[in-house]
Short mmCIF file of C-alpha atoms in Angstrom, two decimals:
data_model
loop_
_atom_site.label_atom_id
_atom_site.label_comp_id
_atom_site.label_asym_id
_atom_site.label_seq_id
_atom_site.Cartn_x
_atom_site.Cartn_y
_atom_site.Cartn_z
CA MET A 1 -18.98 21.03 9.58
CA ASN A 2 -16.83 21.45 12.66
CA PHE A 3 -14.04 19.02 11.80
CA VAL A 4 -11.88 19.92 14.77
CA ASN A 5 -14.44 19.16 17.48
CA ASN A 6 -15.05 15.73 15.92
CA ARG A 7 -11.44 14.64 16.03
CA PHE A 8 -12.20 12.06 18.73
CA TRP A 9 -14.42 10.20 16.24
CA PHE A 10 -11.79 10.52 13.51
CA PHE A 11 -9.20 8.88 15.74
CA ILE A 12 -11.68 6.12 16.68
CA ILE A 13 -12.46 5.41 13.00
CA SER A 14 -8.75 5.11 12.23
CA LEU A 15 -8.26 2.78 15.17
CA LEU A 16 -11.11 0.55 14.00
CA VAL A 17 -9.68 0.40 10.47
CA ILE A 18 -6.12 -0.29 11.59
CA SER A 19 -6.89 -2.85 14.33
CA PRO A 20 -7.93 -5.83 12.11
CA GLY A 21 -4.73 -5.53 10.09
CA ILE A 22 -2.61 -5.37 13.24
CA VAL A 23 -4.39 -8.46 14.58
CA PHE A 24 -3.68 -10.38 11.35
CA LEU A 25 -0.04 -9.29 11.43
CA ILE A 26 0.27 -10.66 14.97
CA ILE A 27 -1.75 -13.90 14.89
CA ALA A 28 -1.21 -14.82 11.23
CA PRO A 29 2.11 -15.27 9.42
CA GLY A 30 1.81 -11.62 8.40
CA LEU A 31 2.47 -10.37 4.89
CA LYS A 32 2.82 -13.14 2.34
CA PRO A 33 6.19 -12.52 0.68
CA GLY A 34 6.53 -13.03 -3.04
CA ILE A 35 9.46 -14.37 -4.99
CA ASP A 36 11.20 -10.98 -4.85
CA PHE A 37 11.64 -11.40 -1.10
CA THR A 38 11.99 -15.14 -0.58
CA GLY A 39 13.96 -16.16 -3.63
CA GLY A 40 12.88 -18.91 -5.99
CA SER A 41 11.59 -19.29 -9.52
CA SER A 42 8.46 -18.18 -11.29
CA MET A 43 7.17 -18.96 -14.75
CA THR A 44 4.26 -18.05 -16.96
CA LEU A 45 2.74 -21.00 -18.81
CA VAL A 46 0.28 -20.61 -21.68
CA PHE A 47 -1.34 -23.81 -22.95
CA PRO A 48 -2.91 -24.21 -26.41
CA GLU A 49 -6.58 -23.29 -26.75
CA THR A 50 -7.32 -26.83 -27.88
CA THR A 51 -6.19 -28.11 -24.48
CA GLN A 52 -8.39 -27.56 -21.44
CA VAL A 53 -6.08 -27.15 -18.47
CA THR A 54 -7.47 -26.31 -15.06
CA GLN A 55 -5.69 -24.96 -12.03
CA LYS A 56 -6.30 -28.24 -10.21
CA ASN A 57 -4.89 -30.32 -13.07
CA LEU A 58 -1.75 -28.21 -13.21
CA ARG A 59 -1.27 -28.37 -9.44
CA ASP A 60 -1.74 -32.16 -9.45
CA GLN A 61 0.89 -32.57 -12.14
CA LEU A 62 3.32 -30.37 -10.24
CA THR A 63 2.81 -32.62 -7.21
CA LEU A 64 3.50 -35.72 -9.30
CA LEU A 65 6.71 -34.08 -10.55
CA ASN A 66 7.82 -33.50 -6.92
CA TYR A 67 6.96 -29.80 -6.83
CA SER A 68 4.11 -30.00 -4.35
CA GLU A 69 5.20 -26.74 -2.66
CA SER A 70 4.48 -24.77 -5.84
CA THR A 71 1.71 -22.21 -6.00
CA VAL A 72 -0.45 -21.81 -9.10
CA GLN A 73 -2.43 -18.74 -10.14
CA ASN A 74 -4.92 -18.86 -13.00
CA MET A 75 -4.51 -15.78 -15.20
CA GLY A 76 -7.28 -16.72 -17.66
CA ASP A 77 -7.22 -17.94 -21.27
CA ASN A 78 -5.32 -21.12 -20.37
CA SER A 79 -2.57 -18.97 -18.85
CA PHE A 80 -1.04 -19.74 -15.44
CA PHE A 81 1.54 -18.17 -13.17
CA VAL A 82 3.57 -20.79 -11.30
CA ARG A 83 5.87 -20.03 -8.38
CA THR A 84 8.19 -22.73 -7.09
CA LYS A 85 11.57 -23.30 -5.48
CA GLU A 86 14.72 -22.07 -7.15
CA LEU A 87 15.39 -23.94 -10.39
CA ASN A 88 18.47 -24.12 -12.54
CA GLU A 89 18.24 -24.27 -16.33
CA GLU A 90 18.16 -28.07 -16.47
CA GLU A 91 15.50 -28.37 -13.76
CA LYS A 92 13.37 -25.73 -15.45
CA ASP A 93 13.48 -27.49 -18.83
CA LYS A 94 12.70 -30.85 -17.22
CA LEU A 95 9.74 -29.43 -15.32
CA VAL A 96 8.20 -27.61 -18.29
CA THR A 97 8.74 -30.61 -20.56
CA GLY A 98 7.05 -32.85 -18.02
CA LEU A 99 4.05 -30.53 -17.82
CA ALA A 100 3.84 -30.29 -21.62
CA GLU A 101 3.87 -34.08 -21.97
CA LYS A 102 1.20 -34.64 -19.33
CA LEU A 103 -1.17 -31.77 -20.15
CA THR A 104 -0.82 -31.24 -23.92
CA THR A 105 -0.13 -33.15 -27.09
CA ASP A 106 2.80 -30.84 -27.78
CA THR A 107 6.02 -32.03 -26.12
CA ASN A 108 7.95 -28.89 -27.08
CA SER A 109 8.27 -26.98 -23.80
CA GLU A 110 9.17 -23.73 -25.58
CA ASN A 111 5.63 -23.50 -26.91
CA ILE A 112 4.05 -23.18 -23.48
CA LEU A 113 6.76 -21.35 -21.51
CA GLN A 114 6.15 -17.63 -21.99
CA GLY A 115 8.26 -16.24 -19.17
CA PHE A 116 10.74 -17.34 -16.53
CA ASP A 117 12.27 -15.40 -13.61
CA LEU A 118 14.89 -16.46 -11.12
CA VAL A 119 15.58 -14.61 -7.88
CA SER A 120 18.23 -15.89 -5.49
CA PRO A 121 17.79 -15.54 -1.71
CA VAL A 122 20.80 -13.18 -1.64
CA ILE A 123 19.10 -10.79 -4.07
CA ALA A 124 15.89 -11.14 -2.09
CA ARG A 125 17.61 -10.04 1.14
CA GLU A 126 19.16 -7.09 -0.68
CA THR A 127 15.73 -6.11 -1.98
CA ILE A 128 14.28 -6.07 1.53
CA LEU A 129 17.22 -4.05 2.89
CA ASN A 130 17.08 -1.53 0.04
CA ALA A 131 13.34 -1.15 0.53
CA PHE A 132 13.82 -0.43 4.23
CA TRP A 133 16.45 2.25 3.53
CA ALA A 134 14.29 3.77 0.79
CA VAL A 135 11.29 4.15 3.11
CA LEU A 136 13.48 5.49 5.94
CA ALA A 137 15.20 8.00 3.66
CA ALA A 138 11.84 9.16 2.29
CA ALA A 139 10.45 9.66 5.80
CA PHE A 140 13.48 11.66 6.98
CA GLY A 141 13.51 13.74 3.82
CA ILE A 142 9.84 14.59 4.18
CA PHE A 143 10.23 15.39 7.87
CA PHE A 144 13.06 17.91 7.43
CA TYR A 145 11.61 19.45 4.28
CA ILE A 146 8.28 20.22 5.95
CA TRP A 147 10.11 21.59 9.00
CA TRP A 148 12.03 23.96 6.72
CA ALA A 149 9.05 24.88 4.51
CA PHE A 150 6.92 25.89 7.52
CA ARG A 151 9.67 27.72 9.37
CA ASN A 152 7.69 31.00 9.24
CA VAL A 153 4.82 29.70 11.41
CA PRO A 154 4.94 28.93 15.15
CA SER A 155 6.26 25.45 16.05
CA PRO A 156 7.10 24.18 12.55
CA PHE A 157 8.27 20.93 14.13
CA ARG A 158 4.67 19.88 14.84
CA TYR A 159 3.78 20.14 11.14
CA SER A 160 6.56 17.67 10.33
CA PHE A 161 5.47 15.36 13.12
CA ALA A 162 1.82 15.47 12.04
CA ALA A 163 2.70 14.76 8.40
CA ILE A 164 4.86 11.77 9.34
CA ALA A 165 2.12 10.49 11.69
CA ALA A 166 -0.40 10.65 8.81
CA LEU A 167 2.12 8.92 6.53
CA ILE A 168 2.61 6.10 9.05
CA HIS A 169 -1.17 5.89 9.48
CA ASP A 170 -1.66 5.35 5.74
CA ALA A 171 1.22 2.86 5.47
CA ILE A 172 -0.12 0.80 8.38
CA ILE A 173 -3.57 0.68 6.78
CA VAL A 174 -2.10 -0.58 3.49
CA ILE A 175 0.15 -3.14 5.18
CA GLY A 176 -2.65 -4.30 7.49
CA ILE A 177 -5.12 -4.80 4.64
CA PHE A 178 -2.51 -6.73 2.64
CA SER A 179 -1.85 -8.96 5.63
CA ILE A 180 -5.57 -9.79 5.60
CA LEU A 181 -5.58 -10.33 1.82
CA GLY A 182 -2.49 -12.51 2.08
CA GLU A 183 -4.20 -14.77 4.59
CA THR A 184 -7.65 -14.86 2.96
CA MET A 185 -6.86 -14.48 -0.77
CA ASN A 186 -3.23 -15.68 -0.94
CA MET A 187 -2.13 -12.25 -2.21
CA GLU A 188 1.63 -11.76 -2.14
CA VAL A 189 3.75 -8.66 -1.70
CA ASN A 190 6.65 -8.00 -4.04
CA THR A 191 8.73 -5.11 -5.34
CA MET A 192 5.67 -3.66 -7.06
CA PHE A 193 4.05 -3.51 -3.63
CA LEU A 194 7.02 -1.50 -2.32
CA ILE A 195 6.93 0.86 -5.28
CA ALA A 196 3.22 1.40 -4.74
CA LEU A 197 3.77 1.95 -1.00
CA LEU A 198 6.35 4.65 -1.72
CA THR A 199 3.88 6.21 -4.16
CA VAL A 200 1.22 6.18 -1.45
CA ILE A 201 3.64 7.89 0.94
CA GLY A 202 4.23 10.62 -1.64
CA TYR A 203 0.52 11.05 -2.30
CA SER A 204 -0.29 11.15 1.41
CA VAL A 205 2.26 13.89 2.05
CA ASN A 206 1.11 15.83 -1.02
CA ASP A 207 -2.50 15.84 0.17
CA THR A 208 -1.42 16.79 3.70
CA ILE A 209 0.72 19.66 2.42
CA VAL A 210 -2.29 21.12 0.58
CA VAL A 211 -4.16 21.42 3.90
CA PHE A 212 -1.08 22.55 5.84
CA ASP A 213 -0.29 25.23 3.28
CA LYS A 214 -3.78 26.66 3.65
CA ILE A 215 -3.40 26.55 7.45
CA ARG A 216 -0.11 28.46 7.16
CA GLU A 217 -1.74 31.06 4.92
CA ASN A 218 -4.71 31.53 7.25
CA VAL A 219 -2.55 31.64 10.40
CA LEU A 220 -0.71 34.62 8.93
CA SER A 221 -3.88 36.24 7.59
CA TYR A 222 -6.26 35.81 10.55
CA ASN A 223 -4.35 36.86 13.64
CA ASN A 224 -7.61 37.51 15.48
CA ARG A 225 -8.78 33.90 15.23
CA THR A 226 -7.83 30.96 17.39
CA PHE A 227 -5.72 28.17 15.91
CA THR A 228 -8.70 25.81 16.15
CA GLU A 229 -10.84 28.15 14.06
CA VAL A 230 -8.05 28.58 11.52
CA VAL A 231 -7.60 24.82 11.09
CA ASN A 232 -11.34 24.27 10.71
CA LEU A 233 -11.55 27.06 8.13
CA SER A 234 -8.57 25.69 6.22
CA ILE A 235 -10.04 22.19 6.05
CA SER A 236 -13.35 23.60 4.80
CA GLU A 237 -11.55 25.53 2.07
CA THR A 238 -9.47 22.55 0.84
CA ILE A 239 -11.67 19.50 1.35
CA GLY A 240 -13.53 19.98 -1.92
CA ARG A 241 -10.30 20.06 -3.90
CA SER A 242 -8.93 17.01 -2.09
CA ILE A 243 -12.06 14.93 -2.66
CA ASN A 244 -12.37 15.91 -6.33
CA THR A 245 -8.71 15.15 -7.03
CA SER A 246 -8.87 11.80 -5.24
CA PHE A 247 -12.15 10.82 -6.90
CA THR A 248 -10.72 11.49 -10.36
CA LEU A 249 -7.66 9.40 -9.54
CA LEU A 250 -9.81 6.59 -8.13
CA ILE A 251 -11.80 6.37 -11.37
CA THR A 252 -8.55 5.95 -13.31
CA LEU A 253 -7.22 3.32 -10.91
CA ILE A 254 -10.46 1.33 -10.97
CA ALA A 255 -10.43 1.36 -14.78
CA LEU A 256 -6.84 0.08 -14.78
CA LEU A 257 -7.72 -2.57 -12.20
CA LEU A 258 -10.61 -3.83 -14.32
CA PHE A 259 -8.86 -3.78 -17.69
CA GLY A 260 -5.12 -3.62 -16.94
CA GLY A 261 -4.51 -7.31 -16.34
CA THR A 262 -3.16 -9.22 -13.36
CA THR A 263 0.49 -8.17 -13.58
CA ILE A 264 -0.12 -4.78 -11.96
CA ARG A 265 -3.06 -5.83 -9.77
CA GLU A 266 -1.23 -5.58 -6.42
CA PHE A 267 0.23 -2.23 -7.43
CA LEU A 268 -3.20 -0.81 -8.22
CA ILE A 269 -4.82 -2.22 -5.08
CA VAL A 270 -2.15 -0.54 -2.93
CA LEU A 271 -2.77 2.75 -4.72
CA LEU A 272 -6.55 2.44 -4.30
CA ILE A 273 -6.22 1.88 -0.57
CA GLY A 274 -3.54 4.55 -0.25
CA VAL A 275 -5.49 7.25 -2.09
CA ILE A 276 -8.54 6.75 0.13
CA ALA A 277 -6.44 6.60 3.30
CA GLY A 278 -4.32 9.59 2.25
CA THR A 279 -7.33 11.79 1.54
CA TYR A 280 -8.85 10.85 4.88
CA SER A 281 -5.65 11.26 6.91
CA SER A 282 -4.88 14.75 5.60
CA VAL A 283 -8.17 15.97 7.08
CA ALA A 284 -8.85 13.57 9.93
CA ILE A 285 -5.36 12.74 11.22
CA ALA A 286 -2.64 15.25 10.28
CA SER A 287 -4.72 18.39 10.85
CA GLN A 288 -6.27 17.02 14.03
CA ILE A 289 -2.84 16.19 15.46
CA LEU A 290 -1.90 19.86 15.01
CA VAL A 291 -4.95 20.96 17.00
CA THR A 292 -4.45 18.30 19.65
CA TRP A 293 -0.84 19.42 20.05
CA GLU A 294 -2.01 23.04 20.40
CA GLN A 295 -4.83 22.36 22.87
CA LYS A 296 -3.17 19.36 24.56
CA ASN A 297 -6.49 17.55 24.80
CA ILE A 298 -8.99 15.53 22.78
CA PRO A 299 -12.67 16.42 23.28
CA ILE A 300 -14.35 13.16 24.35
CA PRO A 301 -18.14 13.06 23.81
CA PHE A 302 -20.37 12.39 26.79
CA ARG A 303 -17.54 13.11 29.20
CA LYS A 304 -18.62 15.16 32.17
CA ASN A 305 -16.66 18.35 32.78
#
């Protein structure tokens, strides 16, 4: 397959995938921040098996107790994750006791409260700021490392630029899809989302480096070939490895998503999206940017010469 001559279609596919997420980020509230970013309280409530508690019942009782802004997530087996405004110790005990009295025959709140977390808005702002600096530091570190690692080939700067472009491509896809999920499925982003996003960045660069390293090797070995031919050959020689590695990882992630519980669901979804996007971008974005930079044009089908 001539990957290089089809780069116009690769860019179009990426644009079509990215566009819906960008639209949701613009017209909708954007990413739905979790407690780690907004501050507040969250608790895990587990009711006795003898008591049938539904998500609606729990939400109605929270409204009656003047916590109508709370969000409730059913985790199965009479277990619920409740997120509400910031509570002190007295308010927490009063709320849980009120729920226990209304929904169970057991008035001891300690029997249903399985976990409680409190995040102040100050800590939330620090989390956002630290996340920003972490992503920025990772991007700069990757950029200069690739520039140094490919110093023996012509224009090493373009390899760094192409890798960062692919990294941004993958991050935008993940963020865009989560903006859609936040609007349609009420899925929040939290610190686990940021950890997964940094993992995706690392995976994306790793997959890109595999292709770039083969390009560097072939550039030095095949002086009689054009850069376009070298890139196409390098992709052909590495695509099997990339797909097999990603497919194996996807099987593991899907198994964890199905049987790993809800606590790491967002983390796994980010990784699933990132692995697919990273495998695609190493072939269809990063490598094609190198060729486009070299030729200074994109072959557009059906265009008259």
